[in-house]
Amino acid sequence: PRPLLLRNNTTNEEEEEMTLFLEIFLAAFRAVAKLFIMCAFGAFARRKNLLGKELTKNLSSLNGTIFLPCLLVTSIGASVTLEKLKKLWLLPVAACFNVVCGYVFGRVLVFSSGGGNRNADRRWMTNNVCETPERFQRAALASCTFGNALALPVVVSVAIAETGKVGNLVFTEEDKDKCVLYIGVYLIALSPLMWIVGPSLHKPPKTFSSHQQKKATTSRKAKESDGNLHLQNASNDLEEETIDNFNEDFDEYDDDEDLLEGDVELQRLTPPSSPKSSNGRFKSSSNQGFGKGSDGGSELNDENNNDNGVNTIGATTTTTTTTSPLPITTTTLRRNPSSFERLSTTISESYRKSKQVVKGFVNVNMCASISGLILGIIPFTRHLFFDTEGALYFVYRALYSMGQAAVPQVLVIIGATLANGPDHSFAPKRTAVGVLSVRFLLLPLVHVGVYFLFKKLNSSALPSTSGTDHTFWLIFLIEGCTPTASNMVLQTMMYSKEPEKAAAGVASLLFWQYLSAPFLLTGFICLFLSII
């Protein structure tokens, strides 16, 4: 009977483990399935022309400007405390770590620093593992570097928290707000990185290869040689012009040409040696029939001119050339700006550049996260907004109701964006597989390794890994297993050399990542829930 009892105990443990695994798998599957059902409605609306491109763009702007900030302010403000905030320093560090790892993996798989066949078209050069063409390498690298840190983690983590009991983990209603709090703190570090580093990843380098420099130098020399030849031919033509043509051109000269505002018009006599006009039509001549007077000026021998241009003075006969009056040329001078004008221009330019920089990384969602932290930490504002007896509690409830519409809208927008399927004319399939491997294989494994390292250290400066802070570690692991950020499509449109095609390529990368999420994301969430 003793071996039989041991066999029964072993069977019971196996059944419990199987039951635990099924609970975890069902919780993960339900969370991901909820996400895809909402995305399916967006795809259906796009297919039926209920949600066109322009309406999708406007809906995305509305969601990012109003609904998501309301969700962040209310969720963070209602759940943050000073004690919690002291142990949240790891999330901004994790955001930086995630960006660095994605960049390193992307450099290896989808990016090459140069080389290849110089005679080949550089846009199609490939010198990386995934054979990504050079024209798409920078967009692919940015897609590996930055993940979707807000919409998808919120949907998945809140869906898991709503499950209640998952294996040995128990989630409460408070854990739902904690999920949004941790994601908001993570976003505070990621958002500036995305809008400071992201544009530099998309922009092509300003340096040229030696082959390009040689080609540019040869082209420049050819143009200069051609220009010198034209100048020489023009000079020969000038020498052959007669004074009669000069007179004809002078009669046609128009000195009433309008000047730009602020210009000064000066008139002077053209020196006899090189008469010409401002439009370059008057030509120089080596023999113009001018005689030099005693005062150093010019006097014309125009006495007793006959029809053949022959003057008879006594017994002496001289031949002179009939000339016209001296031409008047116009010189345009621009007034130098004053010190005040230069200072004003400098200040305006500096303000414009600073505004662009600040607008790039200080976005609405980041400001909403910071506002929620401030309102939740200060005791007076916390009581005013988030306590049921507070004077402005009704404002919190109104913003909370607005925030509940954020997540469904995000998923509908994603579904509408991916409804038309992938376009591999700019992004090859191997590149899509490479980016997918970075976002859904390499980065999750790295974060699991870091979690076990922290669990072994068991430092008091870190949240507990014994199960009491399981929501924190769930967000830490989920943020390492997310698809490419949707903002990469926007940045590609803003900074890429071929924005339309490159944006379609990034959308193709997103299509395959979201298509594989039911399998890969579900599997890793099962792993996360089992190790926490």
Short mmCIF file of C-alpha atoms in Angstrom, two decimals:
data_model
loop_
_atom_site.label_atom_id
_atom_site.label_comp_id
_atom_site.label_asym_id
_atom_site.label_seq_id
_atom_site.Cartn_x
_atom_site.Cartn_y
_atom_site.Cartn_z
CA PRO A 1 0.00 0.00 0.00
CA ARG A 2 2.93 2.44 0.56
CA PRO A 3 4.09 2.49 -3.13
CA LEU A 4 0.45 2.85 -4.13
CA LEU A 5 0.08 5.90 -1.87
CA LEU A 6 3.19 7.50 -3.37
CA ARG A 7 1.87 6.82 -6.84
CA ASN A 8 -1.43 8.50 -5.93
CA ASN A 9 0.38 11.55 -4.53
CA THR A 10 2.45 11.84 -7.71
CA THR A 11 -0.68 11.62 -9.82
CA ASN A 12 -2.37 14.33 -7.76
CA GLU A 13 0.63 16.66 -8.13
CA GLU A 14 0.65 16.15 -11.88
CA GLU A 15 -3.05 16.91 -12.06
CA GLU A 16 -2.56 20.07 -10.00
CA GLU A 17 0.28 21.19 -12.25
CA MET A 18 -1.83 20.53 -15.33
CA THR A 19 -4.74 22.44 -13.81
CA LEU A 20 -2.42 25.32 -12.94
CA PHE A 21 -1.03 25.39 -16.48
CA LEU A 22 -4.53 25.40 -17.96
CA GLU A 23 -5.56 28.29 -15.72
CA ILE A 24 -2.54 30.31 -16.77
CA PHE A 25 -2.98 29.47 -20.44
CA LEU A 26 -6.68 30.36 -20.40
CA ALA A 27 -5.97 33.68 -18.66
CA ALA A 28 -3.30 34.58 -21.22
CA PHE A 29 -5.41 33.40 -24.15
CA ARG A 30 -8.45 35.38 -23.01
CA ALA A 31 -6.39 38.54 -22.63
CA VAL A 32 -4.93 38.25 -26.14
CA ALA A 33 -8.23 37.09 -27.66
CA LYS A 34 -9.98 40.12 -26.21
CA LEU A 35 -7.42 42.29 -27.96
CA PHE A 36 -7.93 40.62 -31.33
CA ILE A 37 -11.72 40.67 -31.21
CA MET A 38 -11.59 44.46 -30.83
CA CYS A 39 -9.05 44.72 -33.66
CA ALA A 40 -11.34 42.61 -35.85
CA PHE A 41 -14.08 45.23 -35.53
CA GLY A 42 -11.65 47.88 -36.80
CA ALA A 43 -10.69 45.72 -39.78
CA PHE A 44 -14.36 45.06 -40.55
CA ALA A 45 -15.13 48.79 -40.44
CA ARG A 46 -12.29 49.54 -42.86
CA ARG A 47 -13.37 46.78 -45.26
CA LYS A 48 -16.93 48.15 -45.30
CA ASN A 49 -15.67 51.73 -45.83
CA LEU A 50 -17.10 52.77 -42.47
CA LEU A 51 -13.67 53.87 -41.24
CA GLY A 52 -11.63 55.49 -44.00
CA LYS A 53 -8.03 56.64 -43.79
CA GLU A 54 -8.90 60.23 -42.96
CA LEU A 55 -11.39 59.26 -40.28
CA THR A 56 -8.91 56.77 -38.80
CA LYS A 57 -6.27 59.49 -38.63
CA ASN A 58 -8.68 61.92 -36.92
CA LEU A 59 -9.85 59.24 -34.50
CA SER A 60 -6.25 58.45 -33.62
CA SER A 61 -5.53 62.12 -32.91
CA LEU A 62 -8.68 62.39 -30.79
CA ASN A 63 -7.76 59.31 -28.78
CA GLY A 64 -4.17 60.40 -28.20
CA THR A 65 -5.18 63.94 -27.24
CA ILE A 66 -8.19 63.28 -24.98
CA PHE A 67 -9.04 59.68 -24.08
CA LEU A 68 -5.59 58.20 -23.34
CA PRO A 69 -4.50 61.21 -21.21
CA CYS A 70 -7.72 60.89 -19.20
CA LEU A 71 -6.98 57.20 -18.58
CA LEU A 72 -3.41 57.97 -17.47
CA VAL A 73 -4.32 60.85 -15.15
CA THR A 74 -7.11 59.01 -13.35
CA SER A 75 -5.41 55.61 -13.05
CA ILE A 76 -2.03 56.96 -11.94
CA GLY A 77 -3.43 59.58 -9.58
CA ALA A 78 -5.77 57.12 -7.87
CA SER A 79 -3.10 54.48 -7.23
CA VAL A 80 0.23 56.28 -6.69
CA THR A 81 1.73 56.82 -3.23
CA LEU A 82 5.15 57.91 -2.02
CA GLU A 83 5.93 54.41 -0.78
CA LYS A 84 5.15 52.90 -4.18
CA LEU A 85 7.05 55.61 -6.00
CA LYS A 86 10.26 54.88 -4.11
CA LYS A 87 10.47 51.41 -5.68
CA LEU A 88 9.42 52.43 -9.18
CA TRP A 89 12.87 53.70 -10.20
CA LEU A 90 13.48 50.38 -11.95
CA LEU A 91 10.80 51.02 -14.61
CA PRO A 92 12.48 54.05 -16.28
CA VAL A 93 15.77 52.14 -16.18
CA ALA A 94 14.02 49.14 -17.74
CA ALA A 95 12.71 51.40 -20.52
CA CYS A 96 16.25 52.55 -21.36
CA PHE A 97 17.53 48.98 -21.15
CA ASN A 98 14.78 47.77 -23.49
CA VAL A 99 15.63 50.45 -26.08
CA VAL A 100 19.36 49.63 -25.97
CA CYS A 101 18.76 45.89 -26.36
CA GLY A 102 16.36 46.40 -29.28
CA TYR A 103 18.87 48.68 -30.98
CA VAL A 104 21.74 46.19 -30.57
CA PHE A 105 19.70 43.26 -31.90
CA GLY A 106 18.46 45.40 -34.78
CA ARG A 107 22.01 46.40 -35.75
CA VAL A 108 22.94 42.75 -36.02
CA LEU A 109 19.87 41.47 -37.87
CA VAL A 110 18.52 44.21 -40.14
CA PHE A 111 21.19 46.91 -40.41
CA SER A 112 24.57 47.18 -42.08
CA SER A 113 27.13 49.97 -41.69
CA GLY A 114 28.23 49.94 -45.33
CA GLY A 115 30.23 47.89 -47.77
CA GLY A 116 28.92 45.79 -50.59
CA ASN A 117 29.36 46.20 -54.33
CA ARG A 118 30.08 49.80 -55.20
CA ASN A 119 28.71 49.35 -58.69
CA ALA A 120 25.35 48.19 -57.34
CA ASP A 121 22.45 50.48 -56.54
CA ARG A 122 22.99 51.53 -52.92
CA ARG A 123 19.25 51.46 -52.22
CA TRP A 124 19.28 47.69 -52.74
CA MET A 125 22.58 46.90 -50.99
CA THR A 126 22.26 44.23 -48.28
CA ASN A 127 24.96 43.35 -45.81
CA ASN A 128 23.04 41.96 -42.83
CA VAL A 129 21.51 38.73 -41.58
CA CYS A 130 18.00 39.44 -42.89
CA GLU A 131 19.23 40.88 -46.22
CA THR A 132 17.34 44.12 -45.63
CA PRO A 133 17.85 46.61 -48.49
CA GLU A 134 19.63 49.79 -47.48
CA ARG A 135 16.66 51.98 -48.36
CA PHE A 136 14.63 50.29 -45.54
CA GLN A 137 17.37 49.49 -43.01
CA ARG A 138 16.89 52.61 -40.88
CA ALA A 139 13.12 52.13 -40.60
CA ALA A 140 13.62 48.46 -39.72
CA LEU A 141 16.22 49.37 -37.08
CA ALA A 142 13.80 51.85 -35.45
CA SER A 143 11.09 49.17 -35.52
CA CYS A 144 13.38 46.84 -33.55
CA THR A 145 14.30 49.58 -31.07
CA PHE A 146 10.93 50.92 -29.89
CA GLY A 147 7.93 48.86 -28.80
CA ASN A 148 4.27 49.57 -28.06
CA ALA A 149 4.59 50.52 -24.40
CA LEU A 150 1.10 51.86 -23.74
CA ALA A 151 -1.93 50.49 -25.58
CA LEU A 152 -1.17 46.76 -25.79
CA PRO A 153 0.35 46.40 -22.28
CA VAL A 154 -2.67 48.20 -20.80
CA VAL A 155 -5.11 45.89 -22.59
CA VAL A 156 -3.27 42.67 -21.72
CA SER A 157 -2.41 43.51 -18.10
CA VAL A 158 -5.89 44.82 -17.25
CA ALA A 159 -7.48 41.74 -18.85
CA ILE A 160 -5.28 39.49 -16.69
CA ALA A 161 -6.06 41.52 -13.53
CA GLU A 162 -9.80 41.21 -14.24
CA THR A 163 -9.45 37.42 -14.19
CA GLY A 164 -9.02 37.46 -10.40
CA LYS A 165 -7.15 34.25 -9.57
CA VAL A 166 -4.55 32.96 -12.03
CA GLY A 167 -2.76 29.91 -10.65
CA ASN A 168 -1.16 30.95 -7.38
CA LEU A 169 -1.59 34.68 -8.13
CA VAL A 170 -4.57 36.67 -6.92
CA PHE A 171 -5.46 40.01 -8.57
CA THR A 172 -7.82 42.63 -7.14
CA GLU A 173 -9.54 45.74 -8.49
CA GLU A 174 -6.66 47.81 -7.12
CA ASP A 175 -4.22 45.87 -9.30
CA LYS A 176 -5.94 47.24 -12.41
CA ASP A 177 -5.01 50.78 -11.44
CA LYS A 178 -1.54 49.60 -10.45
CA CYS A 179 -1.03 48.24 -13.97
CA VAL A 180 -1.75 51.65 -15.49
CA LEU A 181 0.43 53.35 -12.85
CA TYR A 182 3.45 51.20 -13.66
CA ILE A 183 2.94 51.61 -17.39
CA GLY A 184 2.70 55.39 -16.96
CA VAL A 185 5.98 55.53 -15.03
CA TYR A 186 7.60 53.37 -17.70
CA LEU A 187 6.28 55.75 -20.37
CA ILE A 188 7.88 58.79 -18.69
CA ALA A 189 11.32 57.51 -19.71
CA LEU A 190 10.37 55.86 -23.00
CA SER A 191 8.53 58.79 -24.59
CA PRO A 192 11.49 61.24 -24.56
CA LEU A 193 13.78 58.49 -25.85
CA MET A 194 11.37 57.70 -28.67
CA TRP A 195 11.21 61.31 -29.87
CA ILE A 196 14.87 62.18 -29.34
CA VAL A 197 16.56 59.01 -30.61
CA GLY A 198 13.82 57.90 -33.02
CA PRO A 199 14.16 60.72 -35.60
CA SER A 200 17.93 60.27 -35.74
CA LEU A 201 17.42 56.58 -36.57
CA HIS A 202 15.12 57.40 -39.48
CA LYS A 203 17.17 60.24 -40.97
CA PRO A 204 19.82 59.17 -43.51
CA PRO A 205 23.45 59.99 -42.63
CA LYS A 206 24.93 63.20 -44.02
CA THR A 207 28.30 61.64 -44.82
CA PHE A 208 29.13 60.21 -48.25
CA SER A 209 31.13 57.18 -49.17
CA SER A 210 34.39 57.56 -51.07
CA HIS A 211 32.66 56.31 -54.22
CA GLN A 212 29.95 58.96 -53.91
CA GLN A 213 32.52 61.70 -53.21
CA LYS A 214 34.56 60.70 -56.27
CA LYS A 215 31.44 60.68 -58.41
CA ALA A 216 30.36 64.10 -57.14
CA THR A 217 33.86 65.56 -57.71
CA THR A 218 33.97 64.24 -61.29
CA SER A 219 30.54 65.69 -62.01
CA ARG A 220 31.51 69.07 -60.55
CA LYS A 221 34.71 69.23 -62.61
CA ALA A 222 32.79 68.36 -65.77
CA LYS A 223 30.33 71.16 -65.10
CA GLU A 224 33.12 73.65 -64.45
CA SER A 225 34.91 72.64 -67.66
CA ASP A 226 31.70 73.00 -69.62
CA GLY A 227 31.07 76.39 -68.05
CA ASN A 228 34.55 77.64 -68.91
CA LEU A 229 34.05 76.56 -72.53
CA HIS A 230 30.81 78.52 -72.74
CA LEU A 231 32.49 81.58 -71.22
CA GLN A 232 35.31 81.41 -73.76
CA ASN A 233 32.87 81.17 -76.69
CA ALA A 234 30.86 84.06 -75.28
CA SER A 235 34.04 86.17 -74.98
CA ASN A 236 34.89 85.52 -78.63
CA ASP A 237 31.41 86.59 -79.65
CA LEU A 238 31.81 89.78 -77.66
CA GLU A 239 34.98 90.68 -79.51
CA GLU A 240 33.20 90.33 -82.86
CA GLU A 241 30.31 92.66 -81.95
CA THR A 242 30.32 96.07 -83.60
CA ILE A 243 29.54 99.44 -82.14
CA ASP A 244 26.32 99.51 -84.16
CA ASN A 245 25.02 96.56 -82.15
CA PHE A 246 26.14 98.36 -79.03
CA ASN A 247 24.08 101.40 -79.99
CA GLU A 248 21.09 99.23 -80.81
CA ASP A 249 21.32 97.44 -77.45
CA PHE A 250 21.68 100.70 -75.61
CA ASP A 251 18.54 102.12 -77.20
CA GLU A 252 16.64 99.06 -75.98
CA TYR A 253 18.04 99.30 -72.46
CA ASP A 254 15.37 99.71 -69.83
CA ASP A 255 16.46 101.44 -66.68
CA ASP A 256 13.03 101.33 -65.07
CA GLU A 257 13.51 97.83 -63.66
CA ASP A 258 11.83 97.47 -60.29
CA LEU A 259 14.01 97.03 -57.26
CA LEU A 260 13.33 94.94 -54.23
CA GLU A 261 12.14 96.72 -51.13
CA GLY A 262 15.05 98.09 -49.13
CA ASP A 263 17.43 98.23 -52.17
CA VAL A 264 19.26 101.36 -53.22
CA GLU A 265 19.69 102.35 -56.88
CA LEU A 266 22.93 104.01 -57.93
CA GLN A 267 23.62 105.38 -61.43
CA ARG A 268 27.08 105.93 -62.83
CA LEU A 269 28.80 106.29 -66.16
CA THR A 270 30.30 103.13 -67.54
CA PRO A 271 34.07 103.41 -68.00
CA PRO A 272 35.02 103.77 -71.66
CA SER A 273 37.15 100.66 -71.56
CA SER A 274 34.27 98.28 -70.92
CA PRO A 275 30.81 99.71 -71.58
CA LYS A 276 28.10 97.33 -70.42
CA SER A 277 24.69 97.28 -68.84
CA SER A 278 23.30 95.52 -65.81
CA ASN A 279 21.70 92.87 -67.98
CA GLY A 280 24.97 92.02 -69.70
CA ARG A 281 23.91 92.93 -73.26
CA PHE A 282 26.52 95.64 -73.91
CA LYS A 283 29.79 94.35 -75.28
CA SER A 284 33.36 95.60 -75.01
CA SER A 285 35.35 96.76 -78.06
CA SER A 286 39.02 97.43 -78.54
CA ASN A 287 38.44 100.37 -80.92
CA GLN A 288 35.70 102.79 -79.85
CA GLY A 289 37.01 106.08 -81.34
CA PHE A 290 37.52 107.95 -78.04
CA GLY A 291 40.29 110.55 -77.83
CA LYS A 292 41.92 111.62 -74.63
CA GLY A 293 41.59 115.32 -73.75
CA SER A 294 43.88 117.52 -71.75
CA ASP A 295 41.82 117.14 -68.59
CA GLY A 296 42.22 113.39 -68.63
CA GLY A 297 38.61 112.91 -69.74
CA SER A 298 37.21 111.80 -73.09
CA GLU A 299 36.32 114.00 -75.99
CA LEU A 300 34.59 112.96 -79.23
CA ASN A 301 35.87 113.96 -82.67
CA ASP A 302 32.44 114.52 -84.10
CA GLU A 303 33.05 117.66 -86.15
CA ASN A 304 32.37 117.73 -89.90
CA ASN A 305 31.12 114.15 -89.96
CA ASN A 306 30.02 113.00 -93.41
CA ASP A 307 28.00 110.00 -94.38
CA ASN A 308 31.06 107.78 -94.65
CA GLY A 309 32.44 108.84 -91.28
CA VAL A 310 35.38 110.84 -92.88
CA ASN A 311 36.43 114.21 -91.36
CA THR A 312 38.37 116.70 -93.50
CA ILE A 313 40.34 119.30 -91.54
CA GLY A 314 42.51 121.31 -93.86
CA ALA A 315 44.74 118.99 -95.84
CA THR A 316 44.54 116.29 -93.22
CA THR A 317 41.94 113.55 -93.50
CA THR A 318 41.18 111.25 -90.56
CA THR A 319 38.70 108.43 -90.20
CA THR A 320 36.66 108.22 -86.99
CA THR A 321 33.94 105.94 -85.72
CA THR A 322 30.56 107.31 -84.74
CA THR A 323 29.63 106.47 -81.14
CA SER A 324 26.60 106.93 -78.95
CA PRO A 325 26.41 108.65 -75.55
CA LEU A 326 27.87 106.87 -72.55
CA PRO A 327 25.53 104.22 -71.17
CA ILE A 328 24.12 104.43 -67.67
CA THR A 329 24.29 101.29 -65.54
CA THR A 330 22.29 100.43 -62.44
CA THR A 331 23.89 98.82 -59.39
CA THR A 332 21.68 97.27 -56.72
CA LEU A 333 22.92 97.37 -53.14
CA ARG A 334 21.21 95.73 -50.20
CA ARG A 335 21.03 97.47 -46.87
CA ASN A 336 22.80 95.65 -44.02
CA PRO A 337 20.43 94.74 -41.17
CA SER A 338 20.79 96.63 -37.96
CA SER A 339 21.94 95.06 -34.70
CA PHE A 340 18.37 94.99 -33.42
CA GLU A 341 17.17 93.17 -36.56
CA ARG A 342 19.96 90.58 -36.28
CA LEU A 343 19.15 90.01 -32.61
CA SER A 344 15.44 89.67 -33.34
CA THR A 345 16.10 87.16 -36.13
CA THR A 346 18.40 85.10 -33.88
CA ILE A 347 15.84 85.00 -31.07
CA SER A 348 13.02 84.01 -33.44
CA GLU A 349 15.08 81.21 -34.98
CA SER A 350 16.17 79.89 -31.57
CA TYR A 351 12.58 79.92 -30.32
CA ARG A 352 11.37 78.06 -33.40
CA LYS A 353 14.02 75.33 -33.05
CA SER A 354 13.44 74.99 -29.29
CA LYS A 355 9.70 74.67 -29.86
CA GLN A 356 10.25 71.86 -32.35
CA VAL A 357 12.56 69.99 -29.95
CA VAL A 358 10.19 70.33 -26.99
CA LYS A 359 7.19 69.37 -29.09
CA GLY A 360 9.05 66.29 -30.26
CA PHE A 361 9.41 64.51 -26.92
CA VAL A 362 7.09 66.30 -24.47
CA ASN A 363 3.79 64.86 -25.69
CA VAL A 364 0.33 64.82 -24.15
CA ASN A 365 0.58 61.31 -22.72
CA MET A 366 3.86 62.06 -20.97
CA CYS A 367 2.39 65.26 -19.45
CA ALA A 368 -0.69 63.32 -18.35
CA SER A 369 1.48 60.74 -16.58
CA ILE A 370 3.43 63.44 -14.74
CA SER A 371 0.20 65.26 -13.83
CA GLY A 372 -1.26 62.08 -12.38
CA LEU A 373 1.85 61.54 -10.27
CA ILE A 374 1.73 65.10 -8.90
CA LEU A 375 -2.00 65.01 -8.14
CA GLY A 376 -1.68 61.62 -6.42
CA ILE A 377 1.41 62.40 -4.32
CA ILE A 378 0.31 65.75 -2.85
CA PRO A 379 -2.13 65.00 0.04
CA PHE A 380 -4.32 68.06 -0.58
CA THR A 381 -4.91 67.38 -4.30
CA ARG A 382 -5.31 63.66 -3.66
CA HIS A 383 -8.11 64.32 -1.17
CA LEU A 384 -9.61 66.96 -3.47
CA PHE A 385 -9.85 64.79 -6.59
CA PHE A 386 -9.64 61.10 -5.66
CA ASP A 387 -11.46 60.76 -2.30
CA THR A 388 -15.19 60.17 -2.47
CA GLU A 389 -15.76 63.13 -0.12
CA GLY A 390 -13.51 65.48 -2.11
CA ALA A 391 -14.95 68.66 -3.59
CA LEU A 392 -13.74 67.79 -7.11
CA TYR A 393 -14.38 64.05 -7.00
CA PHE A 394 -16.99 64.48 -9.76
CA VAL A 395 -14.19 65.75 -12.06
CA TYR A 396 -12.26 62.55 -11.43
CA ARG A 397 -15.31 60.42 -12.25
CA ALA A 398 -15.91 62.34 -15.50
CA LEU A 399 -12.28 61.91 -16.58
CA TYR A 400 -12.41 58.25 -15.53
CA SER A 401 -15.43 57.63 -17.77
CA MET A 402 -13.65 59.31 -20.69
CA GLY A 403 -10.57 57.18 -20.10
CA GLN A 404 -12.53 53.94 -20.33
CA ALA A 405 -13.05 54.61 -24.05
CA ALA A 406 -9.30 54.85 -24.77
CA VAL A 407 -8.38 51.17 -25.04
CA PRO A 408 -11.25 50.08 -27.33
CA GLN A 409 -10.53 52.99 -29.66
CA VAL A 410 -6.82 52.13 -29.84
CA LEU A 411 -7.59 48.54 -30.83
CA VAL A 412 -10.18 49.58 -33.43
CA ILE A 413 -7.62 51.97 -34.96
CA ILE A 414 -4.97 49.23 -35.07
CA GLY A 415 -7.40 46.84 -36.77
CA ALA A 416 -8.36 49.44 -39.37
CA THR A 417 -4.73 50.23 -40.08
CA LEU A 418 -3.81 46.57 -40.70
CA ALA A 419 -6.99 45.64 -42.60
CA ASN A 420 -5.41 45.79 -46.07
CA GLY A 421 -2.71 43.22 -45.30
CA PRO A 422 1.09 43.49 -45.75
CA ASP A 423 2.96 45.21 -48.58
CA HIS A 424 6.37 43.62 -49.13
CA SER A 425 7.46 45.84 -52.03
CA PHE A 426 9.60 47.87 -49.62
CA ALA A 427 10.00 45.53 -46.62
CA PRO A 428 11.09 41.97 -47.55
CA LYS A 429 9.62 39.00 -45.70
CA ARG A 430 13.00 38.14 -44.16
CA THR A 431 13.11 41.61 -42.63
CA ALA A 432 9.64 41.06 -41.17
CA VAL A 433 10.83 37.79 -39.62
CA GLY A 434 13.94 39.50 -38.23
CA VAL A 435 12.00 42.32 -36.55
CA LEU A 436 9.46 39.79 -35.27
CA SER A 437 12.29 37.75 -33.73
CA VAL A 438 13.66 40.80 -31.92
CA ARG A 439 10.33 41.98 -30.49
CA PHE A 440 8.74 38.59 -29.68
CA LEU A 441 11.68 36.26 -29.03
CA LEU A 442 15.01 37.85 -28.11
CA LEU A 443 13.78 40.73 -25.93
CA PRO A 444 11.34 38.57 -23.88
CA LEU A 445 14.08 36.03 -23.16
CA VAL A 446 16.46 38.81 -22.06
CA HIS A 447 13.82 40.22 -19.68
CA VAL A 448 13.18 36.76 -18.21
CA GLY A 449 16.91 36.42 -17.57
CA VAL A 450 17.02 39.85 -15.89
CA TYR A 451 14.03 38.90 -13.72
CA PHE A 452 15.78 35.76 -12.46
CA LEU A 453 18.90 37.84 -11.77
CA PHE A 454 16.88 40.28 -9.63
CA LYS A 455 15.16 37.36 -7.93
CA LYS A 456 18.54 35.94 -6.98
CA LEU A 457 19.81 39.31 -5.70
CA ASN A 458 16.61 39.90 -3.64
CA SER A 459 17.62 43.47 -2.88
CA SER A 460 15.50 45.66 -0.63
CA ALA A 461 15.75 48.47 -3.22
CA LEU A 462 13.69 46.34 -5.62
CA PRO A 463 10.06 45.29 -5.43
CA SER A 464 9.64 41.91 -3.82
CA THR A 465 9.93 38.90 -6.12
CA SER A 466 8.24 36.59 -3.61
CA GLY A 467 4.74 37.26 -4.99
CA THR A 468 3.59 40.35 -3.08
CA ASP A 469 4.49 42.70 -5.98
CA HIS A 470 3.47 40.38 -8.78
CA THR A 471 1.71 43.21 -10.69
CA PHE A 472 4.98 45.16 -10.91
CA TRP A 473 6.92 42.23 -12.32
CA LEU A 474 4.10 41.34 -14.70
CA ILE A 475 4.35 44.83 -16.25
CA PHE A 476 8.16 44.59 -16.29
CA LEU A 477 8.01 41.36 -18.30
CA ILE A 478 5.13 42.38 -20.59
CA GLU A 479 6.93 45.58 -21.60
CA GLY A 480 9.72 43.38 -22.94
CA CYS A 481 7.31 41.44 -25.18
CA THR A 482 5.45 44.03 -27.25
CA PRO A 483 5.18 44.70 -31.00
CA THR A 484 6.71 47.71 -32.71
CA ALA A 485 5.35 51.07 -31.60
CA SER A 486 2.69 52.56 -33.88
CA ASN A 487 4.55 55.87 -33.69
CA MET A 488 7.24 54.35 -35.91
CA VAL A 489 4.82 54.67 -38.84
CA LEU A 490 4.40 58.37 -38.00
CA GLN A 491 8.14 58.97 -37.64
CA THR A 492 8.79 57.18 -40.92
CA MET A 493 6.34 59.53 -42.63
CA MET A 494 8.10 62.51 -41.07
CA TYR A 495 11.79 61.70 -41.53
CA SER A 496 12.28 59.01 -44.19
CA LYS A 497 13.56 59.84 -47.69
CA GLU A 498 10.68 57.85 -49.24
CA PRO A 499 7.96 58.32 -46.60
CA GLU A 500 4.96 56.69 -48.25
CA LYS A 501 6.74 53.47 -49.21
CA ALA A 502 8.70 53.24 -45.97
CA ALA A 503 5.54 53.75 -43.88
CA ALA A 504 3.83 50.96 -45.81
CA GLY A 505 6.85 48.77 -45.05
CA VAL A 506 6.62 49.46 -41.31
CA ALA A 507 2.88 48.71 -41.44
CA SER A 508 3.75 45.34 -42.99
CA LEU A 509 6.08 44.62 -40.07
CA LEU A 510 3.24 45.45 -37.67
CA PHE A 511 0.84 43.20 -39.57
CA TRP A 512 2.97 40.08 -39.06
CA GLN A 513 3.73 40.94 -35.43
CA TYR A 514 0.05 41.29 -34.53
CA LEU A 515 -0.82 38.22 -36.58
CA SER A 516 1.67 36.11 -34.59
CA ALA A 517 0.74 37.64 -31.21
CA PRO A 518 -2.00 35.07 -30.40
CA PHE A 519 0.66 32.37 -30.39
CA LEU A 520 3.91 34.04 -29.27
CA LEU A 521 2.45 36.60 -26.89
CA THR A 522 0.14 34.01 -25.31
CA GLY A 523 3.05 31.61 -24.82
CA PHE A 524 5.27 34.21 -23.14
CA ILE A 525 2.46 35.47 -20.89
CA CYS A 526 1.99 31.89 -19.72
CA LEU A 527 5.72 31.81 -18.95
CA PHE A 528 5.58 35.15 -17.12
CA LEU A 529 2.63 34.13 -14.94
CA SER A 530 4.25 30.80 -14.07
CA ILE A 531 7.59 32.27 -12.93
CA ILE A 532 6.29 35.26 -10.96
#
